[in-house]
Amino acid sequence: MALGRGSSRGTQKGHEPVTGTDRPTSRDVARAAGVSQATVSLVLGDKWRGRVSPRTAESVRSAAVELGYRPNLAARNLRLGRTRTALLVVPALTNDYFARVYTGAARVAARNGVGVVLYPSPEGVGPAPDPFGSARAALDGVIASSMAVGALDAISGDPAAGTAGLPLVMLDSEPGAAGAAATVNLDLADGMRQVMDHLGALGHRRITHITAAVDSWTFHVRRRAFETAIVGLPGAVAGREPAGLSVDEGLQAARRALTAPGPRPTALVCDDDLLAVGACKAVRRLGLRVPEDVSVTGFDDLALATAVEPELTTVQLPADEVGARGMSALLGALDGRPPEPPDILPVHLAVRGTTAAPAEG
């Protein structure tokens, strides 16, 4: 008896593989494993625990592999009302931090049979337009990195406005934001404290903050943490220069800080590695040296942090883990699990070649 239309009979490890042009079905798997189709559905849908023995589950999985069975995901998703697709929204693709966030999210998604669409918002951290005719029909959920929750209304829906909302997980964004199923954040304040503790221990007291001129939670936290830390550093004198997120903007901000009237700062604390690289260029163009005359620190630990010479002292952010935790949180929301408290990941200061004790005082 054939296992399927147009199939020929054969054996492998006691199971009967299907050959020919027709795909094996769940009925074929059930017959090969000696179980019901309902049991096959439970096992391959990963809902067997407590209902099917581990031995039976392994037998079903082995039969499916040996027969070359692949579930009809389209039919299953139609029954479940799922697309098995998540949208990851980021402010831009020019920063490799977001590429690492995507890598972590995609790794967890792949293990769970979910696809990830990466979408850079054309407006950066502002309102993100719906990239589809209707995101709520095309997606199961949304993950957004370094954006305000309100920026996602057009995509995820706005329950307050009466539009059904997709599950939304926020990364590197304001914790506890209304409408978010979960948030995953980095301990940014501790990262800035580590920077300031490091510079203070070296003896720096004239420190200028090259702050990102971007209206987002992540940079607000960095600025507040700098202001708190400078107050706690005896004898410290702080400066502040805003800059857009680019190497050139960092260069111009650092030049302003280093050529302003009065004593020159001995350290520049930058909100981002792009700004820090620009600051290093400004120091050299003014005939000064890094770190002998001016120390420079960054934030994020982008690939360019170790591509420059001297290598950049910067706060390492585990972007890959942020993405992975975010995708896990979204899958939990889709499975109806209760929301967990905001997830906060530790960060670490990588001390490299751009910081040293000040030459004076």
mmCIF file of C-alpha atoms in Angstrom:
data_model
loop_
_atom_site.group_PDB
_atom_site.id
_atom_site.type_symbol
_atom_site.label_atom_id
_atom_site.label_comp_id
_atom_site.label_asym_id
_atom_site.label_seq_id
_atom_site.Cartn_x
_atom_site.Cartn_y
_atom_site.Cartn_z
ATOM 1 C CA MET A 1 0.000 0.000 0.000
ATOM 2 C CA ALA A 2 1.413 3.391 -0.982
ATOM 3 C CA LEU A 3 1.749 6.129 1.570
ATOM 4 C CA GLY A 4 0.479 8.849 -0.737
ATOM 5 C CA ARG A 5 -0.702 9.347 -4.282
ATOM 6 C CA GLY A 6 2.067 8.591 -6.728
ATOM 7 C CA SER A 7 4.342 7.366 -3.902
ATOM 8 C CA SER A 8 6.495 4.264 -3.871
ATOM 9 C CA ARG A 9 7.101 2.109 -0.853
ATOM 10 C CA GLY A 10 10.424 1.951 0.957
ATOM 11 C CA THR A 11 11.792 1.654 4.468
ATOM 12 C CA GLN A 12 14.324 3.552 6.575
ATOM 13 C CA LYS A 13 14.753 2.920 10.285
ATOM 14 C CA GLY A 14 11.363 1.192 10.279
ATOM 15 C CA HIS A 15 9.529 4.133 8.683
ATOM 16 C CA GLU A 16 8.151 4.285 5.174
ATOM 17 C CA PRO A 17 9.528 7.323 3.273
ATOM 18 C CA VAL A 18 7.542 8.917 0.521
ATOM 19 C CA THR A 19 9.107 9.288 -2.901
ATOM 20 C CA GLY A 20 7.761 10.664 -6.140
ATOM 21 C CA THR A 21 6.217 14.015 -6.862
ATOM 22 C CA ASP A 22 3.612 14.278 -4.089
ATOM 23 C CA ARG A 23 4.521 15.754 -0.738
ATOM 24 C CA PRO A 24 4.048 13.543 2.325
ATOM 25 C CA THR A 25 1.131 14.452 4.538
ATOM 26 C CA SER A 26 0.516 14.410 8.274
ATOM 27 C CA ARG A 27 -1.449 11.199 7.667
ATOM 28 C CA ASP A 28 1.712 9.611 6.290
ATOM 29 C CA VAL A 29 3.662 10.716 9.360
ATOM 30 C CA ALA A 30 0.960 9.370 11.677
ATOM 31 C CA ARG A 31 0.981 6.005 9.893
ATOM 32 C CA ALA A 32 4.789 5.763 9.999
ATOM 33 C CA ALA A 33 4.932 6.634 13.694
ATOM 34 C CA GLY A 34 1.925 4.500 14.622
ATOM 35 C CA VAL A 35 -0.053 7.388 16.109
ATOM 36 C CA SER A 36 -3.089 9.500 15.257
ATOM 37 C CA GLN A 37 -3.018 12.642 13.099
ATOM 38 C CA ALA A 38 -4.058 14.596 16.176
ATOM 39 C CA THR A 39 -0.894 13.434 17.933
ATOM 40 C CA VAL A 40 1.195 14.505 14.930
ATOM 41 C CA SER A 41 -0.411 17.954 15.067
ATOM 42 C CA LEU A 42 0.321 18.267 18.788
ATOM 43 C CA VAL A 43 3.956 17.253 18.423
ATOM 44 C CA LEU A 44 4.803 19.276 15.321
ATOM 45 C CA GLY A 45 2.892 22.245 16.728
ATOM 46 C CA ASP A 46 5.052 21.985 19.871
ATOM 47 C CA LYS A 47 1.963 21.523 22.068
ATOM 48 C CA TRP A 48 2.593 17.930 23.122
ATOM 49 C CA ARG A 49 4.019 18.426 26.618
ATOM 50 C CA GLY A 50 1.758 16.887 29.228
ATOM 51 C CA ARG A 51 -0.375 15.278 26.511
ATOM 52 C CA VAL A 52 2.060 13.010 24.649
ATOM 53 C CA SER A 53 4.993 11.035 26.041
ATOM 54 C CA PRO A 54 8.520 12.218 25.137
ATOM 55 C CA ARG A 55 9.153 8.860 23.461
ATOM 56 C CA THR A 56 6.108 9.249 21.234
ATOM 57 C CA ALA A 57 7.015 12.842 20.429
ATOM 58 C CA GLU A 58 10.498 11.777 19.353
ATOM 59 C CA SER A 59 9.015 9.013 17.192
ATOM 60 C CA VAL A 60 6.767 11.532 15.440
ATOM 61 C CA ARG A 61 9.629 13.964 14.849
ATOM 62 C CA SER A 62 11.847 11.185 13.495
ATOM 63 C CA ALA A 63 9.113 10.017 11.141
ATOM 64 C CA ALA A 64 8.571 13.550 9.868
ATOM 65 C CA VAL A 65 12.279 14.010 9.184
ATOM 66 C CA GLU A 66 12.686 10.649 7.454
ATOM 67 C CA LEU A 67 9.622 11.212 5.290
ATOM 68 C CA GLY A 68 10.682 14.753 4.438
ATOM 69 C CA TYR A 69 7.403 16.104 5.798
ATOM 70 C CA ARG A 70 6.965 19.849 5.982
ATOM 71 C CA PRO A 71 3.816 21.349 7.560
ATOM 72 C CA ASN A 72 1.612 23.429 5.312
ATOM 73 C CA LEU A 73 2.385 26.705 7.073
ATOM 74 C CA ALA A 74 0.036 28.714 4.924
ATOM 75 C CA ALA A 75 -2.932 26.533 5.865
ATOM 76 C CA ARG A 76 -1.946 26.389 9.507
ATOM 77 C CA ASN A 77 -1.465 30.136 9.713
ATOM 78 C CA LEU A 78 -4.819 30.706 8.045
ATOM 79 C CA ARG A 79 -6.481 28.571 10.720
ATOM 80 C CA LEU A 80 -4.651 30.398 13.492
ATOM 81 C CA GLY A 81 -5.115 33.850 11.995
ATOM 82 C CA ARG A 82 -1.320 34.233 11.943
ATOM 83 C CA THR A 83 1.139 35.349 9.265
ATOM 84 C CA ARG A 84 4.265 34.170 11.132
ATOM 85 C CA THR A 85 5.844 37.521 10.303
ATOM 86 C CA ALA A 86 7.151 40.218 12.628
ATOM 87 C CA LEU A 87 8.184 43.751 11.736
ATOM 88 C CA LEU A 88 11.325 45.277 13.227
ATOM 89 C CA VAL A 89 11.237 49.081 12.958
ATOM 90 C CA VAL A 90 14.469 51.048 13.424
ATOM 91 C CA PRO A 91 15.311 54.725 12.942
ATOM 92 C CA ALA A 92 17.965 54.029 10.274
ATOM 93 C CA LEU A 93 20.156 51.358 8.706
ATOM 94 C CA THR A 94 23.299 53.509 8.675
ATOM 95 C CA ASN A 95 24.204 52.479 12.229
ATOM 96 C CA ASP A 96 25.429 48.915 12.674
ATOM 97 C CA TYR A 97 23.897 48.801 16.160
ATOM 98 C CA PHE A 98 20.549 48.150 14.486
ATOM 99 C CA ALA A 99 22.037 45.464 12.256
ATOM 100 C CA ARG A 100 23.089 43.624 15.408
ATOM 101 C CA VAL A 101 19.628 44.095 16.922
ATOM 102 C CA TYR A 102 18.189 42.507 13.775
ATOM 103 C CA THR A 103 20.658 39.597 13.946
ATOM 104 C CA GLY A 104 19.572 38.719 17.472
ATOM 105 C CA ALA A 105 15.866 39.039 16.678
ATOM 106 C CA ALA A 106 16.171 36.978 13.492
ATOM 107 C CA ARG A 107 18.044 34.196 15.301
ATOM 108 C CA VAL A 108 15.232 33.679 17.812
ATOM 109 C CA ALA A 109 12.579 34.114 15.116
ATOM 110 C CA ALA A 110 14.153 31.432 12.908
ATOM 111 C CA ARG A 111 14.056 28.912 15.749
ATOM 112 C CA ASN A 112 10.331 29.518 16.014
ATOM 113 C CA GLY A 113 9.420 29.571 12.326
ATOM 114 C CA VAL A 114 8.853 33.331 12.207
ATOM 115 C CA GLY A 115 10.079 35.686 9.502
ATOM 116 C CA VAL A 116 11.396 39.172 10.281
ATOM 117 C CA VAL A 117 10.930 42.193 8.039
ATOM 118 C CA LEU A 118 13.388 45.018 8.755
ATOM 119 C CA TYR A 119 11.930 48.473 8.202
ATOM 120 C CA PRO A 120 13.866 51.728 8.621
ATOM 121 C CA SER A 121 11.383 54.493 9.390
ATOM 122 C CA PRO A 122 11.750 57.254 6.785
ATOM 123 C CA GLU A 123 11.205 59.821 9.533
ATOM 124 C CA GLY A 124 13.841 58.449 11.898
ATOM 125 C CA VAL A 125 12.448 58.568 15.423
ATOM 126 C CA GLY A 126 9.302 60.382 14.263
ATOM 127 C CA PRO A 127 5.980 58.819 13.207
ATOM 128 C CA ALA A 128 6.528 55.678 11.154
ATOM 129 C CA PRO A 129 4.119 55.259 8.218
ATOM 130 C CA ASP A 130 2.564 51.865 7.561
ATOM 131 C CA PRO A 131 4.879 50.096 5.052
ATOM 132 C CA PHE A 132 2.023 47.823 3.934
ATOM 133 C CA GLY A 133 -1.530 48.399 2.800
ATOM 134 C CA SER A 134 -2.476 47.338 6.293
ATOM 135 C CA ALA A 135 0.227 46.213 8.678
ATOM 136 C CA ARG A 136 -2.391 44.660 10.953
ATOM 137 C CA ALA A 137 -3.386 42.285 8.154
ATOM 138 C CA ALA A 138 0.185 41.466 7.081
ATOM 139 C CA LEU A 139 1.901 41.050 10.455
ATOM 140 C CA ASP A 140 1.635 39.216 13.752
ATOM 141 C CA GLY A 141 3.483 41.830 15.772
ATOM 142 C CA VAL A 142 5.933 44.712 15.819
ATOM 143 C CA ILE A 143 9.278 45.313 17.506
ATOM 144 C CA ALA A 144 10.566 48.887 17.538
ATOM 145 C CA SER A 145 14.063 49.968 18.517
ATOM 146 C CA SER A 146 14.964 53.420 19.869
ATOM 147 C CA MET A 147 11.621 54.989 19.028
ATOM 148 C CA ALA A 148 8.670 56.469 20.895
ATOM 149 C CA VAL A 149 5.672 54.171 21.246
ATOM 150 C CA GLY A 150 3.412 56.810 19.677
ATOM 151 C CA ALA A 151 5.507 56.751 16.532
ATOM 152 C CA LEU A 152 4.152 53.262 15.802
ATOM 153 C CA ASP A 153 0.422 54.083 15.848
ATOM 154 C CA ALA A 154 0.074 53.850 12.065
ATOM 155 C CA ILE A 155 1.654 50.386 12.076
ATOM 156 C CA SER A 156 0.645 48.708 15.322
ATOM 157 C CA GLY A 157 -2.691 50.422 15.792
ATOM 158 C CA ASP A 158 -3.923 52.874 18.410
ATOM 159 C CA PRO A 159 -6.385 51.283 20.854
ATOM 160 C CA ALA A 160 -7.277 54.737 22.206
ATOM 161 C CA ALA A 161 -8.407 55.703 18.728
ATOM 162 C CA GLY A 162 -10.438 52.515 18.324
ATOM 163 C CA THR A 163 -8.036 50.716 15.962
ATOM 164 C CA ALA A 164 -7.069 47.185 16.875
ATOM 165 C CA GLY A 165 -3.492 47.009 18.084
ATOM 166 C CA LEU A 166 -0.812 44.514 17.134
ATOM 167 C CA PRO A 167 1.394 43.208 19.938
ATOM 168 C CA LEU A 168 4.216 45.731 20.280
ATOM 169 C CA VAL A 169 7.595 45.290 21.950
ATOM 170 C CA MET A 170 9.793 48.346 22.484
ATOM 171 C CA LEU A 171 13.599 48.165 22.567
ATOM 172 C CA ASP A 172 15.842 50.905 23.958
ATOM 173 C CA SER A 173 12.744 52.999 24.546
ATOM 174 C CA GLU A 174 10.821 54.472 27.448
ATOM 175 C CA PRO A 175 9.954 51.618 29.845
ATOM 176 C CA GLY A 176 6.338 50.991 30.711
ATOM 177 C CA ALA A 177 5.056 52.904 27.691
ATOM 178 C CA ALA A 178 1.300 52.552 27.276
ATOM 179 C CA GLY A 179 0.429 50.151 24.491
ATOM 180 C CA ALA A 180 3.657 48.137 24.631
ATOM 181 C CA ALA A 181 3.396 44.469 25.540
ATOM 182 C CA ALA A 182 6.988 44.521 26.792
ATOM 183 C CA THR A 183 10.115 46.661 26.850
ATOM 184 C CA VAL A 184 13.750 45.583 26.634
ATOM 185 C CA ASN A 185 16.278 48.221 27.623
ATOM 186 C CA LEU A 186 19.942 48.691 28.333
ATOM 187 C CA ASP A 187 21.280 50.131 31.575
ATOM 188 C CA LEU A 188 22.350 53.307 29.790
ATOM 189 C CA ALA A 189 22.585 55.367 32.957
ATOM 190 C CA ASP A 190 25.053 52.888 34.396
ATOM 191 C CA GLY A 191 27.049 53.033 31.164
ATOM 192 C CA MET A 192 27.415 56.802 31.498
ATOM 193 C CA ARG A 193 28.306 56.404 35.176
ATOM 194 C CA GLN A 194 31.066 53.997 34.174
ATOM 195 C CA VAL A 195 32.421 56.554 31.688
ATOM 196 C CA MET A 196 32.422 59.333 34.265
ATOM 197 C CA ASP A 197 33.925 57.148 36.985
ATOM 198 C CA HIS A 198 36.713 56.178 34.576
ATOM 199 C CA LEU A 199 37.483 59.778 33.597
ATOM 200 C CA GLY A 200 37.229 60.972 37.189
ATOM 201 C CA ALA A 201 39.680 58.312 38.350
ATOM 202 C CA LEU A 202 42.120 59.453 35.662
ATOM 203 C CA GLY A 203 41.926 62.979 37.060
ATOM 204 C CA HIS A 204 39.714 64.742 34.499
ATOM 205 C CA ARG A 205 37.661 67.666 35.795
ATOM 206 C CA ARG A 206 36.982 69.749 32.667
ATOM 207 C CA ILE A 207 34.632 67.516 30.716
ATOM 208 C CA THR A 208 32.377 68.438 27.810
ATOM 209 C CA HIS A 209 29.405 66.317 26.782
ATOM 210 C CA ILE A 210 28.969 66.016 23.008
ATOM 211 C CA THR A 211 25.281 65.207 23.221
ATOM 212 C CA ALA A 212 23.136 63.807 20.421
ATOM 213 C CA ALA A 213 20.587 66.355 19.236
ATOM 214 C CA VAL A 214 17.952 63.651 18.849
ATOM 215 C CA ASP A 215 14.637 63.731 20.701
ATOM 216 C CA SER A 216 14.556 60.143 21.924
ATOM 217 C CA TRP A 217 14.463 58.386 25.274
ATOM 218 C CA THR A 218 17.848 56.720 24.819
ATOM 219 C CA PHE A 219 19.707 60.031 24.479
ATOM 220 C CA HIS A 220 17.659 61.740 27.191
ATOM 221 C CA VAL A 221 18.832 59.037 29.609
ATOM 222 C CA ARG A 222 22.475 59.544 28.624
ATOM 223 C CA ARG A 223 22.246 63.302 29.127
ATOM 224 C CA ARG A 224 20.566 63.015 32.531
ATOM 225 C CA ALA A 225 23.121 60.457 33.673
ATOM 226 C CA PHE A 226 25.985 62.731 32.601
ATOM 227 C CA GLU A 227 24.475 65.660 34.484
ATOM 228 C CA THR A 228 24.044 63.557 37.620
ATOM 229 C CA ALA A 229 27.583 62.207 37.419
ATOM 230 C CA ILE A 230 29.216 65.612 36.890
ATOM 231 C CA VAL A 231 27.520 66.953 40.035
ATOM 232 C CA GLY A 232 29.053 64.107 42.005
ATOM 233 C CA LEU A 233 32.587 64.776 40.710
ATOM 234 C CA PRO A 234 34.327 67.254 43.049
ATOM 235 C CA GLY A 235 35.745 70.282 41.262
ATOM 236 C CA ALA A 236 34.318 69.300 37.886
ATOM 237 C CA VAL A 237 33.397 71.869 35.243
ATOM 238 C CA ALA A 238 30.999 70.645 32.563
ATOM 239 C CA GLY A 239 30.321 71.817 29.037
ATOM 240 C CA ARG A 240 27.676 70.733 26.563
ATOM 241 C CA GLU A 241 27.686 70.766 22.757
ATOM 242 C CA PRO A 242 24.730 69.297 20.817
ATOM 243 C CA ALA A 243 25.345 67.521 17.517
ATOM 244 C CA GLY A 244 23.468 65.525 14.912
ATOM 245 C CA LEU A 245 24.351 61.854 14.644
ATOM 246 C CA SER A 246 27.214 61.925 12.154
ATOM 247 C CA VAL A 247 30.995 62.033 12.140
ATOM 248 C CA ASP A 248 30.999 65.543 10.675
ATOM 249 C CA GLU A 249 28.553 66.841 13.287
ATOM 250 C CA GLY A 250 30.742 65.347 16.004
ATOM 251 C CA LEU A 251 33.775 67.032 14.490
ATOM 252 C CA GLN A 252 32.090 70.431 14.424
ATOM 253 C CA ALA A 253 30.769 70.107 17.987
ATOM 254 C CA ALA A 254 34.160 69.056 19.305
ATOM 255 C CA ARG A 255 35.849 71.937 17.487
ATOM 256 C CA ARG A 256 33.440 74.378 19.148
ATOM 257 C CA ALA A 257 34.150 72.866 22.549
ATOM 258 C CA LEU A 258 37.928 72.913 22.122
ATOM 259 C CA THR A 259 38.168 76.454 20.745
ATOM 260 C CA ALA A 260 35.683 78.155 23.083
ATOM 261 C CA PRO A 261 37.021 80.912 25.380
ATOM 262 C CA GLY A 262 38.434 79.760 28.686
ATOM 263 C CA PRO A 263 40.324 76.636 29.734
ATOM 264 C CA ARG A 264 40.126 73.823 27.212
ATOM 265 C CA PRO A 265 38.273 70.644 28.241
ATOM 266 C CA THR A 266 40.537 67.686 28.885
ATOM 267 C CA ALA A 267 37.880 65.096 28.007
ATOM 268 C CA LEU A 268 35.004 64.836 25.536
ATOM 269 C CA VAL A 269 32.191 62.437 26.411
ATOM 270 C CA CYS A 270 30.239 61.530 23.267
ATOM 271 C CA ASP A 271 26.739 60.049 23.128
ATOM 272 C CA ASP A 272 27.616 57.822 20.168
ATOM 273 C CA ASP A 273 30.690 56.352 18.498
ATOM 274 C CA LEU A 274 30.075 58.358 15.317
ATOM 275 C CA LEU A 275 30.294 61.548 17.357
ATOM 276 C CA ALA A 276 33.397 60.250 19.121
ATOM 277 C CA VAL A 277 35.197 59.529 15.848
ATOM 278 C CA GLY A 278 34.358 63.053 14.684
ATOM 279 C CA ALA A 279 35.673 64.407 17.986
ATOM 280 C CA CYS A 280 38.973 62.559 17.512
ATOM 281 C CA LYS A 281 39.314 64.102 14.060
ATOM 282 C CA ALA A 282 38.681 67.570 15.494
ATOM 283 C CA VAL A 283 41.378 67.070 18.153
ATOM 284 C CA ARG A 284 43.969 66.113 15.551
ATOM 285 C CA ARG A 285 42.996 68.901 13.141
ATOM 286 C CA LEU A 286 43.612 71.399 15.930
ATOM 287 C CA GLY A 287 47.131 70.075 16.331
ATOM 288 C CA LEU A 288 46.325 68.217 19.546
ATOM 289 C CA ARG A 289 46.711 64.561 20.442
ATOM 290 C CA VAL A 290 44.322 61.820 21.573
ATOM 291 C CA PRO A 291 44.582 60.922 24.432
ATOM 292 C CA GLU A 292 47.641 62.911 25.562
ATOM 293 C CA ASP A 293 45.915 66.298 25.230
ATOM 294 C CA VAL A 294 42.246 65.349 25.052
ATOM 295 C CA SER A 295 40.566 62.080 26.053
ATOM 296 C CA VAL A 296 37.529 60.965 24.045
ATOM 297 C CA THR A 297 34.848 58.389 24.896
ATOM 298 C CA GLY A 298 32.022 56.941 22.829
ATOM 299 C CA PHE A 299 28.852 54.923 23.312
ATOM 300 C CA ASP A 300 27.541 51.808 21.484
ATOM 301 C CA ASP A 301 30.830 50.050 20.502
ATOM 302 C CA LEU A 302 30.139 50.112 16.775
ATOM 303 C CA ALA A 303 32.478 48.336 14.362
ATOM 304 C CA LEU A 304 34.369 51.576 13.734
ATOM 305 C CA ALA A 305 35.321 51.813 17.432
ATOM 306 C CA THR A 306 38.173 49.367 16.833
ATOM 307 C CA ALA A 307 38.816 50.466 13.242
ATOM 308 C CA VAL A 308 40.254 53.828 14.319
ATOM 309 C CA GLU A 309 43.671 54.450 15.848
ATOM 310 C CA PRO A 310 43.895 54.743 18.763
ATOM 311 C CA GLU A 311 40.964 52.430 19.378
ATOM 312 C CA LEU A 312 37.978 54.045 21.054
ATOM 313 C CA THR A 313 37.126 53.791 24.721
ATOM 314 C CA THR A 314 33.369 53.227 24.578
ATOM 315 C CA VAL A 315 30.363 51.680 26.273
ATOM 316 C CA GLN A 316 29.600 48.268 24.828
ATOM 317 C CA LEU A 317 25.890 47.685 24.209
ATOM 318 C CA PRO A 318 24.807 44.036 23.680
ATOM 319 C CA ALA A 319 22.615 44.855 20.676
ATOM 320 C CA ASP A 320 22.358 41.215 19.561
ATOM 321 C CA GLU A 321 20.958 40.228 22.959
ATOM 322 C CA VAL A 322 18.544 43.175 22.902
ATOM 323 C CA GLY A 323 17.109 41.889 19.615
ATOM 324 C CA ALA A 324 16.929 38.312 20.875
ATOM 325 C CA ARG A 325 15.153 39.309 24.106
ATOM 326 C CA GLY A 326 12.771 41.514 22.134
ATOM 327 C CA MET A 327 11.762 38.708 19.788
ATOM 328 C CA SER A 328 11.301 36.309 22.715
ATOM 329 C CA ALA A 329 9.044 38.865 24.394
ATOM 330 C CA LEU A 330 6.986 39.271 21.228
ATOM 331 C CA LEU A 331 6.568 35.512 20.827
ATOM 332 C CA GLY A 332 5.443 35.350 24.451
ATOM 333 C CA ALA A 333 2.837 38.032 23.816
ATOM 334 C CA LEU A 334 1.596 36.149 20.743
ATOM 335 C CA ASP A 335 1.257 32.977 22.812
ATOM 336 C CA GLY A 336 -0.810 34.848 25.386
ATOM 337 C CA ARG A 337 1.752 34.709 28.168
ATOM 338 C CA PRO A 338 1.396 37.462 30.788
ATOM 339 C CA PRO A 339 3.732 40.420 30.298
ATOM 340 C CA GLU A 340 7.014 40.342 32.175
ATOM 341 C CA PRO A 341 8.611 43.288 34.011
ATOM 342 C CA PRO A 342 10.779 45.544 31.832
ATOM 343 C CA ASP A 343 13.969 43.745 30.862
ATOM 344 C CA ILE A 344 17.161 45.745 31.576
ATOM 345 C CA LEU A 345 20.461 44.442 30.231
ATOM 346 C CA PRO A 346 23.838 45.378 31.753
ATOM 347 C CA VAL A 347 26.436 47.302 29.740
ATOM 348 C CA HIS A 348 30.223 47.451 29.996
ATOM 349 C CA LEU A 349 32.834 50.150 29.437
ATOM 350 C CA ALA A 350 35.587 48.964 27.088
ATOM 351 C CA VAL A 351 38.683 50.963 28.020
ATOM 352 C CA ARG A 352 40.931 51.346 24.989
ATOM 353 C CA GLY A 353 43.386 53.894 23.654
ATOM 354 C CA THR A 354 41.485 57.200 23.556
ATOM 355 C CA THR A 355 41.533 57.896 27.304
ATOM 356 C CA ALA A 356 44.435 58.724 29.596
ATOM 357 C CA ALA A 357 45.236 61.003 32.523
ATOM 358 C CA PRO A 358 45.116 64.701 31.593
ATOM 359 C CA ALA A 359 48.465 66.291 30.766
ATOM 360 C CA GLU A 360 47.817 69.179 33.165
ATOM 361 C CA GLY A 361 46.559 69.236 36.746
#
